[in-house]
Amino acid sequence: MAHVLAFWENRVFYDSFMARKHDRLAASQSGTCSGVQVKLFEHRFDVKTGFEPRFTDVDVVRVAHSTVHEDRAEHFALMQERVWNPAMAGSPGMVRGVFAEAPGHEFLVLSMWQSSAERGKYRAGSIERLTQRTQVEEDVAAVTGDVVRLEPSWTV
């Protein structure tokens, strides 16, 4: 499995790429992969510091994709901003991240870490306590995610 993350300066550039270059690029890659899913998320807020899509100073990215119950979406976002983000930001080895939203009450949390070991320190003691505090199980209808070890040669 591969995760391809693309960051666009704004929606105009994204739309221009999709209209002018996407189909030609996709055709040239025909047969190289199967089961592709594409989601477009809009930035809501940064996790820790000003987010920038730079991967040279991190080894691991945690991607969490949540579908949230409609009546709990604002609670979920508020808990991310006030509880989860400060907890991640205070964890040694967490470099930066972004919280983004897509239509249909879908959210993406992308956190960037110096290493798997550093991320493991955060996860070991914090997840259960934070889950109870934020009532995340009442908010979330479905969640998927991955911890992705970055391949530097794939970064452009």
XYZ file of C-alpha atoms in Angstrom:
156
model
C 0.000 0.000 0.000
C 1.180 3.498 -0.796
C -0.092 6.814 0.473
C 0.346 9.745 -1.876
C -0.121 13.127 -0.244
C -0.384 16.232 -2.378
C -0.560 19.760 -1.036
C -1.927 22.599 -3.129
C -1.284 26.276 -2.583
C -4.957 26.969 -3.249
C -8.042 25.548 -4.932
C -7.398 27.460 -8.180
C -4.084 25.629 -8.738
C -5.695 22.291 -7.917
C -8.583 22.884 -10.325
C -6.172 23.999 -13.045
C -4.091 20.830 -12.663
C -7.185 18.642 -12.758
C -8.490 20.388 -15.884
C -5.221 20.511 -17.822
C -2.822 17.768 -16.752
C -4.428 15.087 -14.622
C -5.890 12.870 -17.348
C -2.642 12.770 -19.333
C -0.633 11.917 -16.208
C -3.137 9.277 -15.109
C -3.081 7.669 -18.564
C 0.702 7.410 -18.450
C 0.436 5.526 -15.137
C -2.276 3.121 -16.250
C -1.846 -0.337 -14.731
C 0.655 0.731 -12.060
C -1.818 0.527 -9.179
C -5.335 -0.568 -8.277
C -7.913 0.458 -5.740
C -7.106 4.157 -5.783
C -9.060 6.430 -3.447
C -8.810 10.197 -3.720
C -10.119 12.668 -1.165
C -9.782 16.433 -1.207
C -9.523 18.001 2.242
C -9.532 21.681 3.152
C -7.151 22.958 5.839
C -8.906 23.879 9.099
C -5.967 24.417 11.436
C -2.391 23.467 12.135
C -1.236 20.938 14.694
C 1.584 22.354 16.818
C 3.215 24.921 14.539
C 2.609 26.490 11.163
C 2.158 23.558 8.832
C 4.308 23.278 5.766
C 4.422 20.261 3.441
C 8.114 19.587 4.008
C 9.183 16.024 4.716
C 12.972 16.260 4.919
C 12.995 16.610 8.715
C 10.605 13.738 9.524
C 10.738 9.965 9.138
C 7.171 9.012 9.995
C 3.736 10.409 9.198
C 0.561 9.372 10.996
C -2.532 9.646 8.819
C -5.917 9.372 10.555
C -9.100 9.624 8.476
C -12.326 9.909 10.458
C -15.950 9.993 9.382
C -17.849 11.783 12.123
C -21.543 11.777 13.015
C -23.094 14.958 11.600
C -24.365 16.198 14.952
C -20.922 15.632 16.530
C -18.700 17.213 13.862
C -18.120 20.521 15.640
C -17.476 18.744 18.953
C -14.940 16.508 17.216
C -13.136 19.511 15.702
C -13.188 21.402 18.996
C -11.718 18.437 20.883
C -9.033 18.074 18.231
C -8.086 21.710 18.616
C -8.279 21.962 22.407
C -7.248 18.492 23.603
C -5.609 16.275 20.976
C -3.453 18.967 19.354
C -1.882 20.209 22.612
C -1.204 16.605 23.644
C 0.539 15.851 20.355
C 2.350 19.190 20.334
C 3.760 18.481 23.790
C 5.068 15.078 22.784
C 8.810 14.932 22.091
C 9.464 14.092 18.472
C 6.219 15.516 17.079
C 7.287 18.065 14.476
C 4.062 19.474 12.968
C 0.745 18.502 11.474
C -2.534 19.585 9.961
C -6.222 19.068 10.667
C -8.401 19.170 7.549
C -12.024 18.589 6.584
C -13.808 17.153 3.559
C -17.511 17.203 2.681
C -19.584 14.558 4.425
C -18.150 15.206 7.899
C -14.820 13.618 7.080
C -11.655 14.759 8.787
C -7.972 14.098 8.272
C -5.311 14.461 10.929
C -1.812 14.316 9.523
C 0.937 14.367 12.140
C 4.628 14.344 11.302
C 7.160 12.698 13.635
C 10.929 12.471 13.846
C 10.758 8.679 14.178
C 8.518 5.693 14.932
C 10.092 5.444 18.375
C 9.155 9.044 19.206
C 5.590 8.545 17.988
C 5.395 5.358 20.036
C 6.137 7.297 23.212
C 3.103 9.519 22.589
C 0.831 6.672 21.732
C 1.732 4.390 24.612
C 0.441 6.538 27.437
C -1.891 9.053 25.919
C -4.429 7.523 23.555
C -6.707 5.849 26.104
C -6.773 8.854 28.444
C -7.418 11.309 25.601
C -10.088 9.083 24.060
C -12.073 9.099 27.287
C -11.596 12.814 27.876
C -12.756 13.835 24.387
C -15.600 11.298 24.020
C -14.205 10.500 20.588
C -16.100 7.219 20.403
C -19.383 9.172 20.459
C -18.134 11.476 17.685
C -16.644 9.012 15.221
C -18.659 6.710 12.971
C -15.553 5.215 11.314
C -11.818 5.730 11.452
C -8.959 4.412 9.366
C -5.336 5.283 9.485
C -1.768 4.345 9.053
C 1.653 5.109 10.372
C 3.720 5.645 7.255
C 7.489 5.375 7.173
C 8.571 7.876 4.548
C 10.655 6.917 1.550
C 12.901 9.936 0.887
C 13.380 9.072 -2.785
C 9.616 9.472 -3.308
C 9.484 13.015 -1.934
C 9.229 15.682 -4.600
